[in-house]
Amino acid sequence: MEEYDVITIGAGGAAYPAAFRLKRSGYSVLMIDKKGVMSGNCLAEGCVPSKAVIETVHTMTKMRHFENVYIDYGKIVDHKDEVQNIRYKQHDEELKEAGLTIIKGTARLIDENTVEVKTDTGSTRYRARSIIIASGSDTFVPKIPGSDLAWTSADLYKLNAKIRKLPRSIAIIGGGYIGMETASFMSLMGVKVTVIEMLERVFSNMDRSMVDKLLPLLPEMNIKTSSPVQSIEKHGDVYRVNFGQADDIKYVDVDAVLMAVGRVPVFPEGIEDLGIEHDRHGIKVNMAMQTNIKNIYATGDVNGITPLFHAAKRQSLVAANNIMANNVPTDYFDPLSVPFTVYTIPQMAYVGILPSQAEKMGIEYMEADYQIEKDSMAQINNEMYGEIRIFTDKRMKIIGGYVIGNDAGNVINEIALAVSKGLSLRDLAEMAHQHPMTFEGLDSAARKLY
Ligand code: ADP
């Protein structure tokens, strides 16, 4: 049986950063992935292609200050495909350069050191001293009558997507970030959008005070809350989505339906027999990324902690560092300092502890804000709305913050660094942020308390 120091199950963002680091340090590494290519769902159907579409629409929206520009959706999809192709090629070259191999197949855990890989030609077993489970997540499709009639985000964003023309109207089931990002770009492309959310508000897992600031800034869309979808029916070319409580069913007739009710972890076979602890949200790990079996790690979406590519990458490196320390934890993942950007138009980005969580934890906090209408770069971009808000504890240590509006996804990173490194508001106040950049709002906000 072939033996390796490390095997990764999956070759997405939770696997390959570890593989590269370990290989560079002289470890033998084998990656196994069903797709047979590096970079997982982020590039296949997630963050990269969705942003290729949304950013293009965002640019178009900025142009509309001068002229009513409209870009054909087919051209936007061509651009998305091109970006995916460029990145696949780039990753292939990086893989070759690193001398790493990916086997195209499905991995199954046999014991704590053995993995069986099923390929088109048969099954082979490999041994490894450490294993990283990085098998990611998949779109969740609930068992609602007619749910197979709906698109998922993969239909929109996969390579060579067939959807190259937008419908006149769409019902988006689910008011989480995937649903709301799609809703906002489609609305700006002229689609009549209805978002149908089961819970009492959209972005239900995010801080209410922040979300309440974003909602009035979003492009026109009809949002139905407390509205569980009961069924989807097809009548000729029209889809009817029935929603609401049993005694009060309403419906909307649309040209297309998108199911965006979340993602679920994908577990490799064998975790039950091996006794690897998990529940429906993911495989249980400590912050060194170890499962209850110390030489088996679970990184990225499969552990459900922070299902984002950049969190997966950091977790992957934590696992690599701990493998290099002979499975004795020396490096830890910090979920509180992972920034999260919602790519609606405008964007909303946040990190760390926000008011609702601070209140739950009994933390007394202070806040400093900056209104983006006053920001020079926002004025240059014609995006004069939103705000930066930074939260600190009583000793002025930054515990969290959010940014809504111009360049939010970039600006949040500095607040994340402050949270991660325990910086104080004074550190931000004393920094000479560049002008004209939305970042300068950070020291303006900080100086309100200094
Ligand atoms: P993450 O961001 O956590 O890395 P992704 O979903 O991007 O997650 O990547 C996970 C990858 O793992 C996908 O490419 C998927 O095809 C692959 N995968 C999932 N289950 C298995 C398995 N049992 N064997 C091999 N590859 C798998």
PDB file of N, CA, C and O in Angstrom, residues 82-147:
ATOM      1  N   GLU A  82     -14.872  33.069 -18.317  1.00  0.00           N
ATOM      2  CA  GLU A  82     -13.477  33.386 -18.623  1.00  0.00           C
ATOM      3  C   GLU A  82     -12.641  33.431 -17.331  1.00  0.00           C
ATOM      4  O   GLU A  82     -11.543  32.883 -17.278  1.00  0.00           O
ATOM      5  N   VAL A  83     -13.209  34.077 -16.309  1.00  0.00           N
ATOM      6  CA  VAL A  83     -12.492  34.168 -15.025  1.00  0.00           C
ATOM      7  C   VAL A  83     -12.263  32.756 -14.467  1.00  0.00           C
ATOM      8  O   VAL A  83     -11.162  32.419 -14.012  1.00  0.00           O
ATOM      9  N   GLN A  84     -13.302  31.912 -14.529  1.00  0.00           N
ATOM     10  CA  GLN A  84     -13.147  30.547 -14.011  1.00  0.00           C
ATOM     11  C   GLN A  84     -12.042  29.808 -14.786  1.00  0.00           C
ATOM     12  O   GLN A  84     -11.195  29.143 -14.190  1.00  0.00           O
ATOM     13  N   ASN A  85     -12.056  29.945 -16.125  1.00  0.00           N
ATOM     14  CA  ASN A  85     -11.049  29.253 -16.929  1.00  0.00           C
ATOM     15  C   ASN A  85      -9.638  29.727 -16.609  1.00  0.00           C
ATOM     16  O   ASN A  85      -8.716  28.919 -16.500  1.00  0.00           O
ATOM     17  N   ILE A  86      -9.481  31.049 -16.457  1.00  0.00           N
ATOM     18  CA  ILE A  86      -8.157  31.597 -16.129  1.00  0.00           C
ATOM     19  C   ILE A  86      -7.666  30.983 -14.815  1.00  0.00           C
ATOM     20  O   ILE A  86      -6.527  30.545 -14.682  1.00  0.00           O
ATOM     21  N   ARG A  87      -8.582  30.931 -13.836  1.00  0.00           N
ATOM     22  CA  ARG A  87      -8.144  30.477 -12.517  1.00  0.00           C
ATOM     23  C   ARG A  87      -7.863  28.969 -12.492  1.00  0.00           C
ATOM     24  O   ARG A  87      -6.962  28.514 -11.812  1.00  0.00           O
ATOM     25  N   TYR A  88      -8.649  28.194 -13.241  1.00  0.00           N
ATOM     26  CA  TYR A  88      -8.368  26.741 -13.304  1.00  0.00           C
ATOM     27  C   TYR A  88      -6.979  26.502 -13.901  1.00  0.00           C
ATOM     28  O   TYR A  88      -6.207  25.668 -13.431  1.00  0.00           O
ATOM     29  N   LYS A  89      -6.658  27.259 -14.953  1.00  0.00           N
ATOM     30  CA  LYS A  89      -5.359  27.113 -15.619  1.00  0.00           C
ATOM     31  C   LYS A  89      -4.237  27.493 -14.643  1.00  0.00           C
ATOM     32  O   LYS A  89      -3.254  26.755 -14.503  1.00  0.00           O
ATOM     33  N   GLN A  90      -4.446  28.621 -13.983  1.00  0.00           N
ATOM     34  CA  GLN A  90      -3.452  29.097 -13.015  1.00  0.00           C
ATOM     35  C   GLN A  90      -3.220  28.050 -11.911  1.00  0.00           C
ATOM     36  O   GLN A  90      -2.084  27.757 -11.557  1.00  0.00           O
ATOM     37  N   HIS A  91      -4.316  27.481 -11.404  1.00  0.00           N
ATOM     38  CA  HIS A  91      -4.176  26.489 -10.338  1.00  0.00           C
ATOM     39  C   HIS A  91      -3.465  25.228 -10.812  1.00  0.00           C
ATOM     40  O   HIS A  91      -2.696  24.622 -10.080  1.00  0.00           O
ATOM     41  N   ASP A  92      -3.712  24.839 -12.072  1.00  0.00           N
ATOM     42  CA  ASP A  92      -3.026  23.672 -12.653  1.00  0.00           C
ATOM     43  C   ASP A  92      -1.522  23.892 -12.653  1.00  0.00           C
ATOM     44  O   ASP A  92      -0.746  22.995 -12.306  1.00  0.00           O
ATOM     45  N   GLU A  93      -1.149  25.119 -13.068  1.00  0.00           N
ATOM     46  CA  GLU A  93       0.288  25.439 -13.127  1.00  0.00           C
ATOM     47  C   GLU A  93       0.904  25.438 -11.731  1.00  0.00           C
ATOM     48  O   GLU A  93       1.994  24.910 -11.517  1.00  0.00           O
ATOM     49  N   GLU A  94       0.162  26.013 -10.763  1.00  0.00           N
ATOM     50  CA  GLU A  94       0.678  26.060  -9.384  1.00  0.00           C
ATOM     51  C   GLU A  94       0.867  24.639  -8.826  1.00  0.00           C
ATOM     52  O   GLU A  94       1.831  24.363  -8.123  1.00  0.00           O
ATOM     53  N   LEU A  95      -0.063  23.785  -9.191  1.00  0.00           N
ATOM     54  CA  LEU A  95      -0.018  22.395  -8.722  1.00  0.00           C
ATOM     55  C   LEU A  95       1.220  21.684  -9.271  1.00  0.00           C
ATOM     56  O   LEU A  95       1.950  21.008  -8.543  1.00  0.00           O
ATOM     57  N   LYS A  96       1.444  21.885 -10.574  1.00  0.00           N
ATOM     58  CA  LYS A  96       2.611  21.264 -11.215  1.00  0.00           C
ATOM     59  C   LYS A  96       3.895  21.794 -10.608  1.00  0.00           C
ATOM     60  O   LYS A  96       4.805  21.031 -10.292  1.00  0.00           O
ATOM     61  N   GLU A  97       3.936  23.105 -10.431  1.00  0.00           N
ATOM     62  CA  GLU A  97       5.128  23.754  -9.880  1.00  0.00           C
ATOM     63  C   GLU A  97       5.459  23.212  -8.490  1.00  0.00           C
ATOM     64  O   GLU A  97       6.611  23.024  -8.143  1.00  0.00           O
ATOM     65  N   ALA A  98       4.398  22.933  -7.720  1.00  0.00           N
ATOM     66  CA  ALA A  98       4.605  22.450  -6.343  1.00  0.00           C
ATOM     67  C   ALA A  98       4.926  20.948  -6.318  1.00  0.00           C
ATOM     68  O   ALA A  98       5.333  20.416  -5.293  1.00  0.00           O
ATOM     69  N   GLY A  99       4.708  20.263  -7.451  1.00  0.00           N
ATOM     70  CA  GLY A  99       4.941  18.817  -7.498  1.00  0.00           C
ATOM     71  C   GLY A  99       3.888  18.039  -6.725  1.00  0.00           C
ATOM     72  O   GLY A  99       4.161  16.978  -6.173  1.00  0.00           O
ATOM     73  N   LEU A 100       2.671  18.576  -6.688  1.00  0.00           N
ATOM     74  CA  LEU A 100       1.584  17.894  -5.968  1.00  0.00           C
ATOM     75  C   LEU A 100       0.683  17.123  -6.931  1.00  0.00           C
ATOM     76  O   LEU A 100       0.567  17.471  -8.105  1.00  0.00           O
ATOM     77  N   THR A 101       0.044  16.078  -6.403  1.00  0.00           N
ATOM     78  CA  THR A 101      -0.847  15.262  -7.238  1.00  0.00           C
ATOM     79  C   THR A 101      -2.255  15.255  -6.649  1.00  0.00           C
ATOM     80  O   THR A 101      -2.418  15.180  -5.432  1.00  0.00           O
ATOM     81  N   ILE A 102      -3.246  15.317  -7.552  1.00  0.00           N
ATOM     82  CA  ILE A 102      -4.638  15.110  -7.117  1.00  0.00           C
ATOM     83  C   ILE A 102      -5.148  13.855  -7.816  1.00  0.00           C
ATOM     84  O   ILE A 102      -5.001  13.722  -9.036  1.00  0.00           O
ATOM     85  N   ILE A 103      -5.736  12.961  -7.063  1.00  0.00           N
ATOM     86  CA  ILE A 103      -6.401  11.809  -7.684  1.00  0.00           C
ATOM     87  C   ILE A 103      -7.870  12.143  -7.818  1.00  0.00           C
ATOM     88  O   ILE A 103      -8.498  12.616  -6.863  1.00  0.00           O
ATOM     89  N   LYS A 104      -8.424  11.907  -9.009  1.00  0.00           N
ATOM     90  CA  LYS A 104      -9.848  12.144  -9.204  1.00  0.00           C
ATOM     91  C   LYS A 104     -10.617  10.919  -8.723  1.00  0.00           C
ATOM     92  O   LYS A 104     -10.533   9.842  -9.330  1.00  0.00           O
ATOM     93  N   GLY A 105     -11.311  11.071  -7.609  1.00  0.00           N
ATOM     94  CA  GLY A 105     -12.037   9.934  -7.070  1.00  0.00           C
ATOM     95  C   GLY A 105     -12.747  10.306  -5.790  1.00  0.00           C
ATOM     96  O   GLY A 105     -12.628  11.423  -5.295  1.00  0.00           O
ATOM     97  N   THR A 106     -13.477   9.340  -5.260  1.00  0.00           N
ATOM     98  CA  THR A 106     -14.213   9.568  -4.015  1.00  0.00           C
ATOM     99  C   THR A 106     -13.530   8.812  -2.889  1.00  0.00           C
ATOM    100  O   THR A 106     -13.291   7.605  -3.000  1.00  0.00           O
ATOM    101  N   ALA A 107     -13.224   9.554  -1.825  1.00  0.00           N
ATOM    102  CA  ALA A 107     -12.481   8.954  -0.714  1.00  0.00           C
ATOM    103  C   ALA A 107     -13.413   8.440   0.371  1.00  0.00           C
ATOM    104  O   ALA A 107     -14.459   9.033   0.629  1.00  0.00           O
ATOM    105  N   ARG A 108     -12.989   7.333   0.988  1.00  0.00           N
ATOM    106  CA  ARG A 108     -13.732   6.758   2.111  1.00  0.00           C
ATOM    107  C   ARG A 108     -12.718   6.423   3.199  1.00  0.00           C
ATOM    108  O   ARG A 108     -11.642   5.890   2.890  1.00  0.00           O
ATOM    109  N   LEU A 109     -13.072   6.747   4.432  1.00  0.00           N
ATOM    110  CA  LEU A 109     -12.149   6.438   5.533  1.00  0.00           C
ATOM    111  C   LEU A 109     -12.314   4.974   5.945  1.00  0.00           C
ATOM    112  O   LEU A 109     -13.435   4.500   6.144  1.00  0.00           O
ATOM    113  N   ILE A 110     -11.193   4.275   6.049  1.00  0.00           N
ATOM    114  CA  ILE A 110     -11.236   2.865   6.455  1.00  0.00           C
ATOM    115  C   ILE A 110     -10.863   2.748   7.934  1.00  0.00           C
ATOM    116  O   ILE A 110     -11.552   2.128   8.716  1.00  0.00           O
ATOM    117  N   ASP A 111      -9.719   3.322   8.290  1.00  0.00           N
ATOM    118  CA  ASP A 111      -9.353   3.438   9.702  1.00  0.00           C
ATOM    119  C   ASP A 111      -8.596   4.744   9.882  1.00  0.00           C
ATOM    120  O   ASP A 111      -8.512   5.533   8.937  1.00  0.00           O
ATOM    121  N   GLU A 112      -8.004   4.946  11.061  1.00  0.00           N
ATOM    122  CA  GLU A 112      -7.445   6.283  11.291  1.00  0.00           C
ATOM    123  C   GLU A 112      -6.206   6.599  10.462  1.00  0.00           C
ATOM    124  O   GLU A 112      -5.752   7.743  10.442  1.00  0.00           O
ATOM    125  N   ASN A 113      -5.684   5.607   9.743  1.00  0.00           N
ATOM    126  CA  ASN A 113      -4.543   5.859   8.868  1.00  0.00           C
ATOM    127  C   ASN A 113      -4.771   5.404   7.424  1.00  0.00           C
ATOM    128  O   ASN A 113      -3.859   5.456   6.609  1.00  0.00           O
ATOM    129  N   THR A 114      -5.967   4.956   7.115  1.00  0.00           N
ATOM    130  CA  THR A 114      -6.185   4.401   5.771  1.00  0.00           C
ATOM    131  C   THR A 114      -7.393   5.048   5.080  1.00  0.00           C
ATOM    132  O   THR A 114      -8.447   5.218   5.692  1.00  0.00           O
ATOM    133  N   VAL A 115      -7.178   5.361   3.798  1.00  0.00           N
ATOM    134  CA  VAL A 115      -8.241   5.951   2.987  1.00  0.00           C
ATOM    135  C   VAL A 115      -8.379   5.108   1.724  1.00  0.00           C
ATOM    136  O   VAL A 115      -7.376   4.743   1.107  1.00  0.00           O
ATOM    137  N   GLU A 116      -9.611   4.801   1.374  1.00  0.00           N
ATOM    138  CA  GLU A 116      -9.844   4.068   0.116  1.00  0.00           C
ATOM    139  C   GLU A 116     -10.390   5.033  -0.925  1.00  0.00           C
ATOM    140  O   GLU A 116     -11.293   5.817  -0.627  1.00  0.00           O
ATOM    141  N   VAL A 117      -9.830   4.982  -2.117  1.00  0.00           N
ATOM    142  CA  VAL A 117     -10.268   5.902  -3.168  1.00  0.00           C
ATOM    143  C   VAL A 117     -10.901   5.120  -4.311  1.00  0.00           C
ATOM    144  O   VAL A 117     -10.287   4.208  -4.870  1.00  0.00           O
ATOM    145  N   LYS A 118     -12.148   5.496  -4.612  1.00  0.00           N
ATOM    146  CA  LYS A 118     -12.852   4.844  -5.713  1.00  0.00           C
ATOM    147  C   LYS A 118     -12.729   5.731  -6.944  1.00  0.00           C
ATOM    148  O   LYS A 118     -13.141   6.900  -6.925  1.00  0.00           O
ATOM    149  N   THR A 119     -12.132   5.218  -7.989  1.00  0.00           N
ATOM    150  CA  THR A 119     -12.012   5.998  -9.233  1.00  0.00           C
ATOM    151  C   THR A 119     -12.777   5.268 -10.334  1.00  0.00           C
ATOM    152  O   THR A 119     -13.366   4.213 -10.092  1.00  0.00           O
ATOM    153  N   ASP A 120     -12.702   5.794 -11.556  1.00  0.00           N
ATOM    154  CA  ASP A 120     -13.392   5.152 -12.685  1.00  0.00           C
ATOM    155  C   ASP A 120     -12.850   3.747 -12.949  1.00  0.00           C
ATOM    156  O   ASP A 120     -13.527   2.903 -13.527  1.00  0.00           O
ATOM    157  N   THR A 121     -11.604   3.512 -12.525  1.00  0.00           N
ATOM    158  CA  THR A 121     -10.990   2.219 -12.865  1.00  0.00           C
ATOM    159  C   THR A 121     -10.959   1.225 -11.706  1.00  0.00           C
ATOM    160  O   THR A 121     -10.515   0.100 -11.870  1.00  0.00           O
ATOM    161  N   GLY A 122     -11.390   1.640 -10.531  1.00  0.00           N
ATOM    162  CA  GLY A 122     -11.394   0.694  -9.406  1.00  0.00           C
ATOM    163  C   GLY A 122     -11.100   1.375  -8.089  1.00  0.00           C
ATOM    164  O   GLY A 122     -11.114   2.598  -7.997  1.00  0.00           O
ATOM    165  N   SER A 123     -10.807   0.548  -7.065  1.00  0.00           N
ATOM    166  CA  SER A 123     -10.565   1.111  -5.734  1.00  0.00           C
ATOM    167  C   SER A 123      -9.133   0.822  -5.290  1.00  0.00           C
ATOM    168  O   SER A 123      -8.620  -0.272  -5.502  1.00  0.00           O
ATOM    169  N   THR A 124      -8.515   1.826  -4.678  1.00  0.00           N
ATOM    170  CA  THR A 124      -7.148   1.651  -4.170  1.00  0.00           C
ATOM    171  C   THR A 124      -7.091   2.200  -2.753  1.00  0.00           C
ATOM    172  O   THR A 124      -7.742   3.204  -2.449  1.00  0.00           O
ATOM    173  N   ARG A 125      -6.299   1.554  -1.905  1.00  0.00           N
ATOM    174  CA  ARG A 125      -6.143   2.040  -0.527  1.00  0.00           C
ATOM    175  C   ARG A 125      -4.776   2.709  -0.349  1.00  0.00           C
ATOM    176  O   ARG A 125      -3.779   2.259  -0.916  1.00  0.00           O
ATOM    177  N   TYR A 126      -4.767   3.785   0.418  1.00  0.00           N
ATOM    178  CA  TYR A 126      -3.532   4.522   0.724  1.00  0.00           C
ATOM    179  C   TYR A 126      -3.447   4.701   2.225  1.00  0.00           C
ATOM    180  O   TYR A 126      -4.472   4.840   2.903  1.00  0.00           O
ATOM    181  N   ARG A 127      -2.204   4.739   2.715  1.00  0.00           N
ATOM    182  CA  ARG A 127      -2.015   4.997   4.151  1.00  0.00           C
ATOM    183  C   ARG A 127      -1.416   6.375   4.361  1.00  0.00           C
ATOM    184  O   ARG A 127      -0.691   6.889   3.512  1.00  0.00           O
ATOM    185  N   ALA A 128      -1.735   6.978   5.508  1.00  0.00           N
ATOM    186  CA  ALA A 128      -1.170   8.289   5.822  1.00  0.00           C
ATOM    187  C   ALA A 128      -1.035   8.428   7.328  1.00  0.00           C
ATOM    188  O   ALA A 128      -1.832   7.862   8.086  1.00  0.00           O
ATOM    189  N   ARG A 129      -0.010   9.208   7.748  1.00  0.00           N
ATOM    190  CA  ARG A 129       0.149   9.450   9.180  1.00  0.00           C
ATOM    191  C   ARG A 129      -0.921  10.420   9.691  1.00  0.00           C
ATOM    192  O   ARG A 129      -1.415  10.303  10.786  1.00  0.00           O
ATOM    193  N   SER A 130      -1.263  11.407   8.839  1.00  0.00           N
ATOM    194  CA  SER A 130      -2.341  12.348   9.195  1.00  0.00           C
ATOM    195  C   SER A 130      -3.297  12.484   8.018  1.00  0.00           C
ATOM    196  O   SER A 130      -2.896  12.346   6.858  1.00  0.00           O
ATOM    197  N   ILE A 131      -4.547  12.798   8.343  1.00  0.00           N
ATOM    198  CA  ILE A 131      -5.572  12.956   7.305  1.00  0.00           C
ATOM    199  C   ILE A 131      -6.304  14.272   7.535  1.00  0.00           C
ATOM    200  O   ILE A 131      -6.628  14.612   8.686  1.00  0.00           O
ATOM    201  N   ILE A 132      -6.523  15.023   6.466  1.00  0.00           N
ATOM    202  CA  ILE A 132      -7.333  16.245   6.578  1.00  0.00           C
ATOM    203  C   ILE A 132      -8.637  16.007   5.813  1.00  0.00           C
ATOM    204  O   ILE A 132      -8.625  15.803   4.599  1.00  0.00           O
ATOM    205  N   ILE A 133      -9.745  16.018   6.543  1.00  0.00           N
ATOM    206  CA  ILE A 133     -11.048  15.912   5.873  1.00  0.00           C
ATOM    207  C   ILE A 133     -11.451  17.332   5.476  1.00  0.00           C
ATOM    208  O   ILE A 133     -11.631  18.202   6.322  1.00  0.00           O
ATOM    209  N   ALA A 134     -11.546  17.566   4.176  1.00  0.00           N
ATOM    210  CA  ALA A 134     -11.888  18.903   3.676  1.00  0.00           C
ATOM    211  C   ALA A 134     -12.897  18.726   2.545  1.00  0.00           C
ATOM    212  O   ALA A 134     -12.699  19.185   1.418  1.00  0.00           O
ATOM    213  N   SER A 135     -13.972  17.997   2.877  1.00  0.00           N
ATOM    214  CA  SER A 135     -14.917  17.585   1.831  1.00  0.00           C
ATOM    215  C   SER A 135     -16.024  18.611   1.587  1.00  0.00           C
ATOM    216  O   SER A 135     -16.922  18.380   0.790  1.00  0.00           O
ATOM    217  N   GLY A 136     -15.981  19.754   2.275  1.00  0.00           N
ATOM    218  CA  GLY A 136     -16.820  20.892   1.896  1.00  0.00           C
ATOM    219  C   GLY A 136     -18.296  20.758   2.195  1.00  0.00           C
ATOM    220  O   GLY A 136     -18.712  20.069   3.145  1.00  0.00           O
ATOM    221  N   SER A 137     -19.091  21.432   1.371  1.00  0.00           N
ATOM    222  CA  SER A 137     -20.542  21.493   1.598  1.00  0.00           C
ATOM    223  C   SER A 137     -21.249  21.471   0.250  1.00  0.00           C
ATOM    224  O   SER A 137     -20.615  21.590  -0.795  1.00  0.00           O
ATOM    225  N   ASP A 138     -22.553  21.323   0.316  1.00  0.00           N
ATOM    226  CA  ASP A 138     -23.348  21.282  -0.906  1.00  0.00           C
ATOM    227  C   ASP A 138     -24.633  22.077  -0.696  1.00  0.00           C
ATOM    228  O   ASP A 138     -25.060  22.254   0.450  1.00  0.00           O
ATOM    229  N   THR A 139     -25.248  22.504  -1.787  1.00  0.00           N
ATOM    230  CA  THR A 139     -26.500  23.243  -1.682  1.00  0.00           C
ATOM    231  C   THR A 139     -27.556  22.361  -1.036  1.00  0.00           C
ATOM    232  O   THR A 139     -27.703  21.195  -1.392  1.00  0.00           O
ATOM    233  N   PHE A 140     -28.285  22.932  -0.096  1.00  0.00           N
ATOM    234  CA  PHE A 140     -29.374  22.185   0.541  1.00  0.00           C
ATOM    235  C   PHE A 140     -30.668  22.424  -0.229  1.00  0.00           C
ATOM    236  O   PHE A 140     -31.056  23.573  -0.469  1.00  0.00           O
ATOM    237  N   VAL A 141     -31.299  21.346  -0.654  1.00  0.00           N
ATOM    238  CA  VAL A 141     -32.596  21.481  -1.324  1.00  0.00           C
ATOM    239  C   VAL A 141     -33.642  20.807  -0.446  1.00  0.00           C
ATOM    240  O   VAL A 141     -33.624  19.583  -0.261  1.00  0.00           O
ATOM    241  N   PRO A 142     -34.548  21.590   0.182  1.00  0.00           N
ATOM    242  CA  PRO A 142     -35.529  21.001   1.097  1.00  0.00           C
ATOM    243  C   PRO A 142     -36.561  20.149   0.343  1.00  0.00           C
ATOM    244  O   PRO A 142     -36.751  20.330  -0.865  1.00  0.00           O
ATOM    245  N   LYS A 143     -37.197  19.241   1.100  1.00  0.00           N
ATOM    246  CA  LYS A 143     -38.179  18.354   0.448  1.00  0.00           C
ATOM    247  C   LYS A 143     -39.539  19.046   0.379  1.00  0.00           C
ATOM    248  O   LYS A 143     -40.459  18.715   1.110  1.00  0.00           O
ATOM    249  N   ILE A 144     -39.639  20.014  -0.522  1.00  0.00           N
ATOM    250  CA  ILE A 144     -40.903  20.726  -0.742  1.00  0.00           C
ATOM    251  C   ILE A 144     -41.436  20.213  -2.068  1.00  0.00           C
ATOM    252  O   ILE A 144     -40.650  20.064  -3.009  1.00  0.00           O
ATOM    253  N   PRO A 145     -42.750  19.960  -2.211  1.00  0.00           N
ATOM    254  CA  PRO A 145     -43.241  19.521  -3.524  1.00  0.00           C
ATOM    255  C   PRO A 145     -42.830  20.522  -4.606  1.00  0.00           C
ATOM    256  O   PRO A 145     -43.013  21.728  -4.443  1.00  0.00           O
ATOM    257  N   GLY A 146     -42.221  20.029  -5.660  1.00  0.00           N
ATOM    258  CA  GLY A 146     -41.826  20.888  -6.782  1.00  0.00           C
ATOM    259  C   GLY A 146     -40.463  21.535  -6.619  1.00  0.00           C
ATOM    260  O   GLY A 146     -40.053  22.340  -7.457  1.00  0.00           O
ATOM    261  N   SER A 147     -39.722  21.162  -5.559  1.00  0.00           N
ATOM    262  CA  SER A 147     -38.428  21.829  -5.346  1.00  0.00           C
ATOM    263  C   SER A 147     -37.447  21.551  -6.488  1.00  0.00           C
ATOM    264  O   SER A 147     -36.539  22.337  -6.737  1.00  0.00           O
TER     265      SER A 147
END
